[in-house]
Short mmCIF file of C-alpha atoms in Angstrom, two decimals:
data_model
loop_
_atom_site.label_atom_id
_atom_site.label_comp_id
_atom_site.label_asym_id
_atom_site.label_seq_id
_atom_site.Cartn_x
_atom_site.Cartn_y
_atom_site.Cartn_z
CA MET A 1 -10.70 25.65 9.35
CA ARG A 2 -12.83 25.51 12.36
CA TYR A 3 -15.73 27.50 14.12
CA TRP A 4 -16.99 27.88 17.66
CA ARG A 5 -19.38 29.41 19.57
CA VAL A 6 -17.63 32.39 22.34
CA GLU A 7 -18.23 31.26 25.91
CA ARG A 8 -18.66 34.24 28.26
CA ARG A 9 -16.06 34.69 30.69
CA GLN A 10 -14.30 37.10 32.90
CA ALA A 11 -11.59 38.97 31.09
CA GLU A 12 -7.83 38.37 32.62
CA GLY A 13 -5.96 41.71 32.97
CA GLN A 14 -7.04 45.00 31.82
CA LEU A 15 -8.18 47.16 29.08
CA ASP A 16 -6.44 50.52 28.16
CA LEU A 17 -9.35 53.18 28.79
CA GLY A 18 -8.14 54.80 25.72
CA ARG A 19 -8.65 52.08 23.69
CA ALA A 20 -12.13 50.89 24.88
CA LEU A 21 -12.78 55.29 24.31
CA ASP A 22 -11.43 54.98 20.71
CA LEU A 23 -14.33 52.13 19.89
CA LEU A 24 -16.90 54.33 21.36
CA ALA A 25 -15.76 57.30 19.29
CA ALA A 26 -15.97 55.17 16.49
CA ILE A 27 -19.53 54.33 16.29
CA GLY A 28 -21.37 55.90 14.13
CA HIS A 29 -18.36 57.94 13.07
CA ALA A 30 -18.43 59.98 9.80
CA ASP A 31 -15.05 58.16 8.66
CA VAL A 32 -16.54 54.98 7.24
CA ASN A 33 -13.31 53.09 8.08
CA ALA A 34 -12.84 54.55 11.55
CA MET A 35 -14.37 50.97 13.49
CA ALA A 36 -12.37 48.84 11.86
CA GLY A 37 -9.38 51.20 12.73
CA ALA A 38 -10.40 51.09 16.22
CA ILE A 39 -10.88 47.62 16.41
CA LEU A 40 -7.62 46.68 14.84
CA LYS A 41 -5.55 48.88 17.59
CA THR A 42 -7.57 47.26 20.32
CA ALA A 43 -7.05 43.78 19.22
CA GLY A 44 -3.43 44.46 18.47
CA THR A 45 -2.87 44.45 22.08
CA ALA A 46 -3.62 40.76 22.35
CA ALA A 47 -2.34 39.51 18.78
CA SER A 48 -0.23 40.73 15.87
CA ILE A 49 -2.54 41.77 13.37
CA ALA A 50 -1.97 43.33 10.11
CA GLN A 51 -5.28 44.16 8.97
CA CYS A 52 -9.20 44.18 9.74
CA THR A 53 -12.22 44.43 7.61
CA ILE A 54 -15.87 44.38 8.39
CA PHE A 55 -18.40 42.74 6.27
CA ALA A 56 -22.41 43.40 6.63
CA TYR A 57 -24.12 39.71 5.13
CA GLU A 58 -27.77 41.32 4.39
CA PHE A 59 -30.61 39.00 3.33
CA GLY A 60 -28.44 36.33 2.14
CA ASN A 61 -26.80 38.99 -0.64
CA ARG A 62 -23.23 39.07 -1.34
CA PRO A 63 -21.24 40.96 1.18
CA ARG A 64 -20.85 44.73 1.51
CA THR A 65 -17.92 46.22 2.88
CA VAL A 66 -18.61 48.54 5.76
CA ALA A 67 -15.07 49.27 6.80
CA VAL A 68 -11.21 48.36 6.23
CA ALA A 69 -8.18 49.04 8.42
CA ASP A 70 -4.25 48.04 6.94
CA ARG A 71 -1.33 49.17 9.00
CA ARG A 72 -0.16 49.72 5.63
CA GLY A 73 -2.45 52.24 4.52
CA GLY A 74 -3.77 53.08 1.30
CA ARG A 75 -6.41 51.34 -0.88
CA PHE A 76 -5.05 47.89 -1.14
CA LEU A 77 -7.07 46.47 1.28
CA GLN A 78 -10.33 47.83 -0.03
CA ASP A 79 -9.67 46.39 -3.36
CA ILE A 80 -9.07 43.32 -1.64
CA ALA A 81 -12.07 43.50 0.12
CA ASP A 82 -14.31 44.61 -3.22
CA SER A 83 -12.74 41.30 -5.09
CA TYR A 84 -13.54 39.17 -2.23
CA ALA A 85 -17.48 40.35 -2.16
CA ARG A 86 -17.73 40.02 -5.96
CA HIS A 87 -15.90 36.87 -6.45
CA TYR A 88 -15.34 34.69 -3.71
CA TYR A 89 -17.63 34.99 -0.73
CA ALA A 90 -19.47 32.06 -1.57
CA LEU A 91 -16.70 29.95 -0.80
CA ASP A 92 -15.45 31.28 2.11
CA GLY A 93 -15.81 29.00 5.01
CA ASN A 94 -18.02 31.16 7.21
CA GLN A 95 -20.53 30.52 4.93
CA SER A 96 -21.62 27.46 7.03
CA VAL A 97 -22.36 29.61 10.08
CA ILE A 98 -24.22 32.37 8.12
CA ALA A 99 -26.34 30.91 5.53
CA PRO A 100 -26.59 27.30 6.55
CA ALA A 101 -30.53 27.62 7.20
CA ARG A 102 -33.89 28.01 4.91
CA GLN A 103 -35.24 31.10 7.40
CA PRO A 104 -32.28 31.92 9.73
CA LYS A 105 -33.58 33.37 13.03
CA LEU A 106 -31.83 35.51 15.42
CA ASP A 107 -28.91 34.10 17.36
CA PRO A 108 -27.21 35.94 20.27
CA ALA A 109 -24.32 33.92 20.16
CA ILE A 110 -20.96 35.55 18.91
CA VAL A 111 -19.22 32.91 16.77
CA LEU A 112 -15.58 32.88 15.79
CA HIS A 113 -14.34 31.33 12.48
CA GLN A 114 -10.82 30.47 11.61
CA GLN A 115 -9.54 30.12 8.19
CA ALA A 116 -6.01 29.59 7.35
CA SER A 117 -4.63 29.95 3.73
CA ASP A 118 -3.53 26.59 3.17
CA GLU A 119 -7.27 25.46 3.69
CA ILE A 120 -8.83 27.04 0.73
CA ASP A 121 -8.70 24.75 -2.23
CA HIS A 122 -10.04 27.63 -4.68
CA PRO A 123 -6.59 29.03 -6.29
CA GLY A 124 -7.82 32.28 -7.57
CA TYR A 125 -9.65 32.90 -3.87
CA ARG A 126 -6.48 31.86 -2.30
CA ALA A 127 -4.37 34.23 -4.61
CA VAL A 128 -6.63 37.32 -4.37
CA CYS A 129 -7.50 37.30 -0.64
CA TYR A 130 -4.42 35.28 1.06
CA LEU A 131 -1.41 35.57 -1.40
CA LYS A 132 -1.50 38.70 -2.70
CA PRO A 133 -2.05 40.49 0.59
CA ASN A 134 0.74 38.02 2.36
CA VAL A 135 -1.98 36.95 4.61
CA SER A 136 -1.61 33.24 6.22
CA ASP A 137 -4.83 33.23 8.66
CA ARG A 138 -7.82 35.24 9.52
CA LEU A 139 -9.98 34.64 12.35
CA SER A 140 -13.50 36.12 11.89
CA LEU A 141 -15.85 37.19 14.15
CA LEU A 142 -19.29 36.81 13.44
CA VAL A 143 -22.45 38.47 15.10
CA GLN A 144 -25.83 38.44 13.96
CA PRO A 145 -27.73 41.84 14.84
CA ALA A 146 -30.94 40.69 13.19
CA GLY A 147 -32.37 37.19 11.79
CA ASP A 148 -31.37 38.17 8.15
CA ILE A 149 -28.18 40.02 8.55
CA TRP A 150 -24.58 38.74 9.74
CA LEU A 151 -21.74 40.98 10.62
CA SER A 152 -18.19 39.73 10.41
CA VAL A 153 -15.01 41.14 11.87
CA ASN A 154 -12.02 39.85 10.43
CA PHE A 155 -8.74 39.82 11.72
CA TYR A 156 -5.77 38.99 9.13
CA ARG A 157 -2.36 37.89 9.99
CA ASP A 158 0.69 38.77 8.23
CA SER A 159 2.46 35.48 6.75
CA SER A 160 5.80 36.78 8.60
CA GLN A 161 4.12 36.01 11.89
CA GLY A 162 2.78 32.65 11.04
CA GLN A 163 -0.84 31.30 12.25
CA PHE A 164 -2.57 32.98 15.51
CA GLN A 165 -1.80 31.07 18.66
CA PRO A 166 -3.68 29.48 20.70
CA GLY A 167 -3.16 32.40 23.69
CA GLU A 168 -3.58 34.86 20.70
CA ILE A 169 -6.87 33.54 19.96
CA ALA A 170 -8.27 33.28 23.59
CA ALA A 171 -7.16 37.15 24.17
CA ILE A 172 -8.85 38.03 21.01
CA GLU A 173 -11.96 35.86 22.23
CA THR A 174 -12.26 37.90 25.37
CA LEU A 175 -12.56 40.80 23.82
CA SER A 176 -14.99 39.45 21.11
CA PRO A 177 -18.07 40.51 22.95
CA LEU A 178 -16.72 44.31 23.15
CA PHE A 179 -16.04 44.27 19.55
CA ALA A 180 -19.64 42.52 18.78
CA HIS A 181 -21.36 45.18 20.79
CA ALA A 182 -19.57 48.01 19.12
CA VAL A 183 -19.73 46.84 15.81
CA LYS A 184 -23.64 46.00 16.13
CA HIS A 185 -24.43 49.63 17.19
CA HIS A 186 -22.19 50.80 14.43
CA TYR A 187 -24.19 49.12 12.19
CA CYS A 188 -27.63 50.23 13.44
CA LEU A 189 -26.20 53.93 12.65
CA ASN A 190 -24.42 53.96 9.68
CA GLY A 191 -25.19 50.18 8.02
CA GLN A 192 -28.59 49.76 7.99
CA PRO A 193 -29.83 52.87 5.88
CA ALA A 194 -27.58 51.85 3.16
CA GLN A 195 -29.39 48.43 2.50
CA GLY A 196 -31.80 50.04 0.12
CA VAL A 197 -35.07 48.96 -1.78
CA ALA A 198 -33.58 45.96 -3.79
CA PRO A 199 -32.17 44.18 -0.60
CA MET A 200 -35.62 43.94 1.04
CA MET A 201 -37.06 42.76 -2.43
CA LEU A 202 -34.49 40.02 -2.88
CA ALA A 203 -35.26 39.03 0.62
CA ARG A 204 -38.78 38.72 -0.71
CA LEU A 205 -37.71 36.79 -3.74
CA ARG A 206 -35.82 34.38 -1.30
CA GLN A 207 -39.03 33.48 0.66
CA HIS A 208 -40.48 32.58 -3.04
CA CYS A 209 -38.09 30.23 -3.93
CA PRO A 210 -35.20 29.54 -1.43
CA ALA A 211 -33.59 27.58 -4.09
CA LEU A 212 -32.01 30.59 -5.83
CA SER A 213 -28.09 30.33 -6.19
CA LYS A 214 -25.98 33.11 -5.06
CA ARG A 215 -25.26 34.01 -8.43
CA GLU A 216 -28.85 34.14 -9.58
CA LEU A 217 -30.00 36.46 -6.55
CA ASP A 218 -26.97 38.55 -7.30
CA VAL A 219 -28.00 38.86 -10.77
CA LEU A 220 -31.39 39.71 -9.74
CA ARG A 221 -30.23 42.23 -7.25
CA CYS A 222 -28.53 44.12 -10.30
CA VAL A 223 -31.67 44.16 -12.03
CA LEU A 224 -33.90 45.18 -9.38
CA GLU A 225 -31.16 48.29 -9.60
CA GLY A 226 -31.78 48.67 -12.99
CA LEU A 227 -28.32 47.84 -14.61
CA THR A 228 -28.15 46.35 -17.86
CA ALA A 229 -26.69 43.24 -18.61
CA VAL A 230 -23.23 44.59 -19.60
CA GLU A 231 -23.06 46.80 -16.08
CA ILE A 232 -23.87 43.72 -14.16
CA ALA A 233 -21.52 42.01 -16.13
CA GLU A 234 -19.02 44.48 -14.94
CA THR A 235 -19.91 44.40 -11.39
CA MET A 236 -19.87 40.54 -11.11
CA GLY A 237 -16.61 40.06 -13.09
CA VAL A 238 -18.19 37.74 -15.59
CA GLN A 239 -18.95 37.74 -19.19
CA PRO A 240 -22.52 38.94 -20.43
CA SER A 241 -23.44 36.03 -21.61
CA SER A 242 -23.18 34.28 -18.31
CA VAL A 243 -25.43 36.93 -16.86
CA THR A 244 -27.88 36.04 -19.11
CA THR A 245 -27.83 32.34 -18.45
CA TYR A 246 -27.91 33.27 -14.55
CA GLN A 247 -31.14 35.50 -15.10
CA LYS A 248 -32.80 32.99 -17.35
CA ARG A 249 -32.34 30.46 -14.85
CA ALA A 250 -33.44 32.50 -11.97
CA TYR A 251 -36.43 33.51 -13.95
CA LYS A 252 -37.43 29.76 -14.43
CA ARG A 253 -37.30 29.13 -10.99
CA LEU A 254 -39.15 31.74 -10.37
CA GLY A 255 -41.96 30.86 -12.63
CA ILE A 256 -41.68 34.10 -14.49
CA SER A 257 -40.47 35.59 -18.11
CA SER A 258 -39.82 39.05 -17.93
CA GLN A 259 -38.65 42.10 -15.64
CA ARG A 260 -42.12 43.31 -14.98
CA GLN A 261 -43.30 40.04 -13.77
CA LEU A 262 -39.91 39.77 -11.36
CA PHE A 263 -40.84 43.38 -9.87
CA ALA A 264 -44.32 42.39 -9.58
CA LEU A 265 -43.49 39.14 -7.63
CA CYS A 266 -41.26 41.17 -5.26
CA MET A 267 -44.23 43.07 -4.39
CA ALA A 268 -46.40 40.17 -3.86
CA PRO A 269 -47.60 38.70 -0.38
CA ALA A 270 -44.99 36.52 1.17
CA PRO A 271 -45.75 32.98 0.88
CA VAL A 272 -46.75 31.69 4.06
#
């Protein structure tokens, strides 16, 4: 598992004009998966890639699936992406890039992160996100359109192809500025309006108490969205008793004891 910043350099060879036009046409497209499909086709000229997903990590919350593209078609990859966002995102090695700082600042750099299936210790994460979809390796392009938002463009390698080779990684790295700009513009047009009020309120809670865990934040977000403990449990894939435990723990950290106080805290001025 490794990550590195992309150095801007002159691309070798030429990019097919049709592929570049596909990327431009996908920005703001009504088909939610058009951008992932265009990126998959373009990156496929540089390496053998089976799938592509795009996630948005907003305000330290669990990720939201922006788009998916799978050469096999169907909902299979969408279901895998949903499982990742619900249960396993906190185990992802990319968290060392996305969530290391207490108050992240905007970083214009593009970061590449490589993670192979045999580098994942958690058996559930490895089984659901790598073994089940027959993935041996993943290369992620991480870009930050705003100080508290990260976008991740993920390229997945079929196990029959082995892991990404150095030449393939270099070719994708050369194309990564193009992908990064396309995804950022697409997110500005299609992604940001979907954030809603709850993520903004959750960002305020994180300012009040940076010690809140990801699971605690997940529960608080659902509470702010008006879900019951049973509905939250179904969303997170845990028992209702676990939801109650996370909620009580979060309330204790915040120094509150009720949902009404939670909303009041969200509306209070941010700590200096």
